[in-house]
Coordinates of C-alpha atoms in Angstrom, one line a residue:
X93 CA 0.0 0.1 -0.2
X94 CA 1.5 3.0 -1.3
X95 CA 2.2 5.9 1.2
X96 CA 0.4 9.2 0.8
X97 CA 2.9 12.1 1.2
X98 CA 1.7 15.4 2.5
X99 CA 1.1 18.4 0.0
X100 CA 3.6 20.9 -0.6
X101 CA 3.3 24.7 0.8
X102 CA 2.3 26.8 -2.1
X103 CA 4.9 30.2 -2.2
X104 CA 3.3 33.4 -1.9
X105 CA 3.2 35.3 -5.3
X106 CA 5.0 38.8 -5.8
X107 CA 1.7 40.8 -6.0
X108 CA 0.3 39.3 -3.0
X109 CA 3.2 40.3 -1.1
X110 CA 2.9 43.9 -2.3
X111 CA -0.7 44.1 -1.2
X112 CA 0.4 43.0 2.1
X113 CA 2.7 45.3 2.6
X114 CA 0.6 48.2 1.5
X115 CA -2.4 46.9 3.7
X116 CA 0.4 46.9 6.8
X117 CA 1.3 50.7 5.8
X118 CA -2.1 51.6 5.9
X119 CA -2.7 50.2 9.2
X120 CA 0.1 51.9 10.4
X121 CA -1.0 55.3 9.5
X122 CA -4.8 55.0 10.5
X123 CA -4.3 56.5 14.2
X124 CA -2.3 59.1 12.7
X125 CA -5.3 60.1 10.4
X126 CA -7.9 59.5 12.9
X127 CA -6.2 62.1 15.6
X128 CA -7.4 65.6 16.0
X129 CA -5.4 68.2 14.3
X130 CA -3.2 70.1 17.0
X131 CA -4.1 73.2 18.0
X132 CA -7.7 73.2 16.1
X133 CA -9.4 72.4 19.0
X134 CA -7.2 74.9 20.9
X135 CA -8.1 77.6 18.5
X136 CA -11.9 77.1 18.8
X137 CA -11.7 77.2 22.6
X138 CA -10.2 80.3 22.3
X139 CA -13.0 81.5 19.9
X140 CA -15.6 80.5 22.2
X141 CA -14.3 81.7 25.5
X142 CA -13.4 85.3 23.2
X143 CA -17.3 85.2 22.4
X144 CA -18.3 84.7 26.2
X145 CA -16.0 87.3 27.7
X146 CA -17.0 91.0 28.1
X147 CA -16.0 93.6 25.8
X148 CA -13.3 95.2 27.9
X149 CA -11.5 91.7 27.8
X150 CA -12.0 91.2 24.1
X151 CA -10.2 94.3 23.6
X152 CA -6.9 93.6 25.2
X153 CA -4.2 93.2 23.1
X154 CA -2.8 89.8 22.1
X155 CA 0.7 88.9 22.8
X156 CA 2.0 89.6 19.2
X157 CA 0.7 93.1 19.7
X158 CA 2.1 93.8 22.7
X159 CA 5.3 95.0 23.9
X160 CA 7.1 92.2 22.4
X161 CA 6.5 93.9 18.9
X162 CA 9.0 96.3 19.5
X163 CA 12.0 93.3 19.8
X164 CA 11.1 92.6 16.2
X165 CA 14.6 92.5 14.6
X166 CA 13.5 95.1 11.9
X167 CA 12.7 97.5 14.4
X168 CA 16.0 96.7 16.5
X169 CA 18.3 97.0 13.2
X170 CA 16.6 99.3 11.0
X171 CA 13.9 101.9 12.5
X172 CA 15.6 102.4 16.1
X173 CA 19.1 103.1 14.6
X174 CA 17.7 105.5 11.9
X175 CA 15.4 107.1 14.5
X176 CA 18.6 107.8 16.9
X177 CA 20.4 109.2 13.9
X178 CA 17.3 111.5 12.9
X179 CA 17.4 112.4 16.4
X180 CA 21.0 113.6 17.0
X181 CA 21.2 115.4 13.3
X182 CA 18.1 117.7 13.9
X183 CA 18.7 117.9 17.9
X184 CA 22.0 117.8 18.6
X185 CA 24.3 118.7 15.2
X186 CA 25.3 121.7 15.1
X187 CA 25.0 124.2 11.9
X188 CA 28.2 124.3 9.9
X189 CA 28.4 127.4 7.3
X190 CA 30.8 126.8 4.3
X191 CA 32.5 129.6 2.3
X192 CA 34.3 128.9 -0.9
X193 CA 36.3 130.7 -3.4
X194 CA 38.2 130.0 -7.0
X195 CA 41.5 131.0 -8.0
X196 CA 43.9 130.3 -10.9
X197 CA 47.8 129.8 -11.0
X198 CA 49.0 130.9 -14.2
X199 CA 51.9 132.5 -15.6
X200 CA 52.4 135.6 -17.8
X201 CA 52.6 134.2 -21.3
X202 CA 51.1 130.5 -20.4
X203 CA 51.3 128.3 -23.9
X204 CA 47.9 127.2 -24.3
X205 CA 48.6 126.1 -27.7
X206 CA 48.0 122.3 -28.6
X207 CA 48.2 120.9 -31.8
X208 CA 45.0 119.4 -33.6
X209 CA 45.9 115.8 -32.6
X210 CA 45.8 117.2 -29.0
X211 CA 42.9 118.8 -29.2
X212 CA 41.4 115.9 -30.9
X213 CA 42.5 113.9 -27.6
X214 CA 42.0 116.6 -25.3
X215 CA 45.3 116.3 -24.3
X216 CA 47.3 119.8 -22.7
X217 CA 44.4 121.8 -23.1
X218 CA 43.5 122.2 -19.5
X219 CA 46.1 120.3 -17.8
X220 CA 47.2 121.6 -14.4
X221 CA 50.8 122.4 -13.9
X222 CA 52.9 121.2 -11.0
X223 CA 52.8 124.5 -9.6
X224 CA 49.3 124.5 -9.2
X225 CA 49.1 121.3 -7.0
X226 CA 52.2 122.8 -5.3
X227 CA 50.0 125.6 -3.9
X228 CA 47.3 123.0 -3.0
X229 CA 49.8 120.8 -1.0
X230 CA 50.7 124.0 0.8
X231 CA 47.1 124.8 1.8
X232 CA 47.0 121.5 3.5
X233 CA 50.1 121.0 5.1
X234 CA 51.7 121.7 8.6
X235 CA 53.0 125.2 7.6
X236 CA 49.7 126.6 6.6
X237 CA 48.4 125.5 10.0
X238 CA 51.4 127.2 11.6
X239 CA 50.9 130.4 9.6
X240 CA 47.4 130.5 10.5
X241 CA 48.2 130.0 14.1
X242 CA 47.6 127.1 16.4
X243 CA 45.4 128.8 19.2
X244 CA 43.4 130.5 16.6
X245 CA 42.4 127.2 14.8
X246 CA 41.7 125.4 18.1
X247 CA 39.3 128.2 19.4
X248 CA 37.6 128.6 15.8
X249 CA 36.9 124.7 15.9
X250 CA 35.7 124.5 19.7
X251 CA 33.1 127.0 19.3
X252 CA 30.3 127.3 22.3
X253 CA 27.7 126.4 19.9
X254 CA 29.4 123.3 18.2
X255 CA 28.2 120.0 19.2
X256 CA 30.3 117.5 21.1
X257 CA 30.7 115.2 18.1
X258 CA 31.8 117.1 15.0
X259 CA 33.8 120.2 17.2
X260 CA 37.4 119.3 17.8
X261 CA 37.8 117.3 20.8
X262 CA 40.7 118.1 22.5
X263 CA 41.7 121.7 24.1
X264 CA 45.4 121.0 23.1
X265 CA 45.6 118.8 20.1
X266 CA 48.7 117.5 19.1
X267 CA 49.9 119.1 15.8
X268 CA 48.9 116.0 13.4
X269 CA 45.5 115.6 15.2
X270 CA 44.7 119.7 14.5
X271 CA 46.3 118.9 11.1
X272 CA 43.6 116.0 10.6
X273 CA 40.8 118.2 11.8
X274 CA 41.9 121.1 9.8
X275 CA 42.1 118.9 6.4
X276 CA 38.5 118.0 7.4
X277 CA 37.0 121.5 7.2
X278 CA 39.1 122.8 4.3
X279 CA 39.0 121.3 1.1
X280 CA 41.1 122.4 -2.0
X281 CA 40.5 120.7 -5.4
X282 CA 42.0 121.4 -8.9
X283 CA 40.2 120.7 -12.2
X284 CA 42.2 119.1 -14.6
X285 CA 40.1 120.4 -17.4
X286 CA 39.9 124.0 -16.6
X287 CA 42.7 124.7 -14.1
X288 CA 40.6 126.5 -11.9
X289 CA 41.3 125.5 -8.1
X290 CA 37.9 125.5 -5.7
X291 CA 38.9 126.4 -2.0
X292 CA 36.0 125.5 0.3
X293 CA 36.1 126.0 4.1
X294 CA 33.7 125.0 6.8
X295 CA 33.0 126.9 10.1
X296 CA 30.5 126.6 13.3
X297 CA 30.3 130.6 12.5
X298 CA 29.6 132.2 9.1
X299 CA 32.6 134.7 9.9
X300 CA 35.0 132.1 10.8
X301 CA 34.8 130.4 7.5
X302 CA 35.0 133.8 5.4
X303 CA 38.1 135.1 7.5
X304 CA 39.5 131.5 7.2
X305 CA 39.0 131.4 3.3
X306 CA 40.7 135.0 3.2
X307 CA 43.9 134.1 5.1
X308 CA 44.1 131.0 2.8
X309 CA 44.2 133.0 -0.4
X310 CA 46.9 135.4 1.0
X311 CA 48.9 132.3 2.3
X312 CA 48.3 130.8 -1.3
X313 CA 49.6 134.5 -2.6
X314 CA 52.5 134.4 -0.2
X315 CA 53.6 130.8 -1.1
X316 CA 53.2 131.8 -5.0
X317 CA 55.8 134.9 -4.6
X318 CA 58.0 132.3 -2.6
X319 CA 58.3 129.8 -5.3
X320 CA 59.0 132.6 -7.8
X321 CA 61.8 134.2 -5.5
X322 CA 63.1 130.5 -5.3
X323 CA 62.6 129.6 -9.2
X324 CA 64.4 133.3 -10.3
X325 CA 67.3 132.6 -7.6
X326 CA 67.9 129.2 -8.8
X327 CA 67.6 129.8 -12.2
X328 CA 70.1 132.8 -12.2
X329 CA 72.4 131.1 -10.3
X330 CA 73.7 128.6 -13.1
X331 CA 73.8 131.8 -15.5
X332 CA 75.5 133.8 -12.7
X333 CA 78.2 131.4 -12.2
X334 CA 78.9 131.2 -16.0
X335 CA 79.4 135.1 -15.9
X336 CA 81.8 134.6 -13.0
X337 CA 83.8 132.0 -14.3
X338 CA 84.3 133.9 -17.9
X339 CA 85.4 137.0 -15.7
X340 CA 87.9 135.1 -14.4
X341 CA 89.0 133.8 -17.4
X342 CA 89.4 137.3 -18.5
X343 CA 91.4 138.1 -15.4
X344 CA 93.6 135.2 -16.0
X345 CA 94.5 136.0 -19.6
X346 CA 95.0 139.7 -18.7
X347 CA 97.5 138.9 -16.0
X348 CA 99.6 136.4 -18.2
X349 CA 99.6 139.1 -20.7
X350 CA 100.8 141.6 -18.0
X351 CA 103.7 139.3 -16.7
X352 CA 104.8 138.7 -20.3
X353 CA 105.3 142.2 -21.1
X354 CA 107.1 143.0 -17.9
X355 CA 109.5 139.7 -18.7
X356 CA 110.0 141.0 -22.2
X357 CA 110.2 144.6 -21.4
X358 CA 108.0 144.9 -24.4
X359 CA 104.9 146.2 -24.7
X360 CA 103.7 144.9 -28.2
X361 CA 105.8 142.2 -29.5
X362 CA 104.0 142.4 -32.8
X363 CA 105.2 145.8 -33.3
X364 CA 108.7 145.3 -32.6
X365 CA 108.9 142.5 -34.7
X366 CA 107.6 144.4 -37.5
X367 CA 110.0 147.2 -36.7
X368 CA 112.9 144.5 -36.6
X369 CA 112.0 143.3 -40.0
X370 CA 111.6 146.6 -41.5
X371 CA 115.0 147.6 -40.1
X372 CA 116.6 144.1 -41.3
X373 CA 115.2 144.8 -44.7
X374 CA 116.6 148.5 -45.0
X375 CA 120.0 147.2 -43.8
X376 CA 120.4 144.3 -46.3
X377 CA 119.2 146.8 -48.8
X378 CA 121.8 149.2 -48.3
X379 CA 124.3 146.4 -47.5
X380 CA 123.7 145.3 -51.0
X381 CA 124.1 148.7 -52.5
X382 CA 127.2 149.1 -50.7
X383 CA 128.5 145.9 -52.0
X384 CA 127.5 146.8 -55.6
X385 CA 129.3 149.8 -55.2
X386 CA 132.5 147.8 -53.8
X387 CA 132.4 145.5 -56.5
X388 CA 132.4 148.6 -58.9
X389 CA 135.4 150.3 -57.4
X390 CA 137.3 147.0 -57.6
X391 CA 137.4 147.3 -61.1
X392 CA 138.7 150.7 -61.2
X393 CA 140.6 151.4 -58.0
X394 CA 143.4 149.4 -56.5
X395 CA 142.4 147.9 -52.7
X396 CA 144.7 150.4 -51.1
X397 CA 142.9 153.3 -52.3
X398 CA 141.1 155.4 -49.5
X399 CA 137.5 155.2 -51.2
X400 CA 138.0 151.4 -51.6
X401 CA 138.6 150.9 -48.0
X402 CA 136.2 153.0 -46.7
X403 CA 133.7 151.0 -48.8
X404 CA 135.0 147.7 -47.5
X405 CA 134.5 149.0 -44.1
X406 CA 130.8 150.0 -44.9
X407 CA 129.7 146.8 -46.2
X408 CA 131.4 144.9 -43.3
X409 CA 129.4 147.4 -40.8
X410 CA 126.2 146.9 -43.0
X411 CA 126.7 143.1 -42.9
X412 CA 127.1 143.1 -39.0
X413 CA 124.3 145.1 -38.5
X414 CA 122.0 142.8 -40.6
X415 CA 123.3 140.0 -38.5
X416 CA 122.4 141.4 -35.5
X417 CA 119.3 142.1 -36.3
X418 CA 118.5 138.8 -37.6
X419 CA 119.7 137.4 -34.5
X420 CA 117.6 139.6 -32.3
X421 CA 114.5 138.4 -34.7
X422 CA 115.4 134.4 -34.6
X423 CA 118.6 134.0 -32.9
X424 CA 118.0 132.5 -29.4
X425 CA 115.3 131.8 -26.8
X426 CA 115.0 135.4 -25.7
X427 CA 114.5 136.5 -29.4
X428 CA 111.6 138.3 -31.0
X429 CA 110.5 135.1 -32.6
X430 CA 110.2 133.2 -29.5
X431 CA 108.3 135.8 -27.6
X432 CA 106.0 136.7 -30.3
X433 CA 104.6 132.9 -30.4
X434 CA 104.1 133.0 -27.0
X435 CA 102.4 136.3 -27.1
X436 CA 100.1 134.9 -30.0
X437 CA 98.7 132.4 -27.7
X438 CA 98.1 134.7 -24.8
X439 CA 96.0 136.8 -27.3
X440 CA 94.3 134.0 -28.6
X441 CA 93.4 133.4 -24.8
X442 CA 92.1 136.9 -24.0
X443 CA 90.0 136.7 -27.3
X444 CA 88.4 133.4 -26.3
X445 CA 87.9 134.5 -22.7
X446 CA 86.4 137.7 -24.2
X447 CA 84.0 135.6 -26.6
X448 CA 83.5 133.5 -23.6
X449 CA 82.4 136.2 -21.4
X450 CA 80.1 137.7 -24.4
X451 CA 78.3 134.5 -24.5
X452 CA 77.9 134.2 -20.6
X453 CA 76.4 137.8 -20.6
X454 CA 74.0 136.9 -23.0
X455 CA 73.0 133.8 -21.5
X456 CA 72.5 135.6 -18.5
X457 CA 70.2 138.1 -19.8
X458 CA 68.3 135.5 -21.9
X459 CA 67.9 133.2 -18.8
X460 CA 66.6 136.9 -16.7
X461 CA 64.1 137.3 -19.6
X462 CA 62.8 133.7 -19.6
X463 CA 62.3 133.8 -16.1
X464 CA 60.4 136.8 -15.8
X465 CA 58.3 135.4 -18.4
X466 CA 57.6 132.2 -15.9
X467 CA 56.7 133.9 -13.2
X468 CA 53.7 132.6 -11.3
X469 CA 50.7 134.9 -10.0
X470 CA 47.2 133.9 -8.7
X471 CA 44.1 135.1 -10.4
X472 CA 41.1 135.2 -8.2
X473 CA 38.3 134.0 -10.1
X474 CA 35.8 134.1 -7.1
X475 CA 36.3 135.6 -3.7
X476 CA 35.4 134.2 -0.7
X477 CA 31.7 134.6 0.3
X478 CA 29.7 135.4 3.8
X479 CA 27.5 132.4 4.1
X480 CA 24.0 132.9 4.4
X481 CA 22.7 129.6 5.6
X482 CA 24.4 126.5 6.7
X483 CA 24.7 123.9 4.2
X484 CA 26.0 121.1 6.9
X485 CA 25.5 118.6 7.9
X486 CA 23.1 117.4 5.4
X487 CA 20.7 115.8 7.6
X488 CA 18.1 114.2 4.7
X489 CA 21.1 112.8 3.0
X490 CA 22.6 111.4 6.2
X491 CA 19.3 109.9 7.5
X492 CA 18.3 108.2 4.2
X493 CA 21.8 106.7 3.5
X494 CA 21.7 105.3 7.3
X495 CA 18.4 103.9 6.6
X496 CA 18.9 102.4 3.2
X497 CA 22.2 101.2 4.4
X498 CA 20.7 99.3 7.6
X499 CA 18.0 98.1 5.2
X500 CA 20.3 96.5 3.1
X501 CA 22.2 95.0 5.8
X502 CA 18.9 93.8 7.5
X503 CA 17.9 92.1 4.1
X504 CA 21.3 90.5 3.5
X505 CA 21.1 88.9 7.1
X506 CA 17.3 88.0 6.5
X507 CA 18.5 85.9 3.4
X508 CA 21.4 84.4 5.1
X509 CA 19.4 83.3 8.1
X510 CA 17.0 81.8 5.7
X511 CA 19.4 80.1 3.9
X512 CA 20.7 78.6 6.9
X513 CA 17.0 77.5 8.4
X514 CA 16.3 75.9 5.2
X515 CA 19.5 73.9 5.1
X516 CA 19.1 72.8 9.0
X517 CA 15.5 71.4 7.8

């Protein structure tokens, strides 16, 4: 009899497994779906209680509308600082008056001619020279502060009507501190196109601003005069040295010529040599005539004849005189020829020294004329004015700048914090 085996278990299909998993997830989410929504009952209870309360209780502000509203970041970061700045500008900040002036530093014959290419490119038509910038730098330097007076500036910048923030803080400031504050009140700008320099001075009093601007213009004129004097003296120094050197060369040549004449005992060796040459020529002619006469006598008279002997002696005397004259002309180191060469060299030196002196004098005169043409001077375009109302501080501009700056900073911070929160979630 055959043994009947038990039937094998049937494996579940994939679809059945998916259905079982879906049913398990639904069963797990059922309590969550059937549970009440948090906060809804609370809100309904609050609404019911609010309806039952009296009118006085219903008018009480909620916590969101109470004092915590003032702790909002926008109020703390933007509104409150803006209100503080506005209060300071309108209640504490002192009025500041500005006096301005305009001037030009020019030369008598300033060359404004520019070629067509330069005009097309805008080069050179209105370029400010270095002398103009030197005046600007001087007006903002320690020298200008010293010239205006330390005590005067301190008293001007520490007026009683000045507010404690914008005035000079120290009664006896250091030079660097005073210069820094001075530069915050005095501004000098030069236009590169027109060459006009704008001088603006701020003060807590109308009269202080105008007086300081007037004094700065005077200091600028004094500085220009000093620059002219230095430029004139430095420019003429080189030409003057050339003239002095030429004069020294002339004196040296004259002294050497005098020493030569004293040593030779001859005031003019050229004339002396000419006279010696003429004498030698005359003696040679006479000697030649005497020799011709002696030759003629020799054909007629015997050598013992008195006339013949006299003629022989005459010829011999003339020949000795000719030899003596030739010896004086070029016979030794002390001859006229040797002295004449040295004399001609001295004459050449004198002539060169004289020409050099003439050229130095011409150069000196030309340099003087050129320096006179290059003299600087200040042309006042606009005189310092007495201000009628205060232009500073620019209160609305300051408040608007502070508000929009804080608003921009707040927006950037809010965006950054929002990004961090999203990243954390």
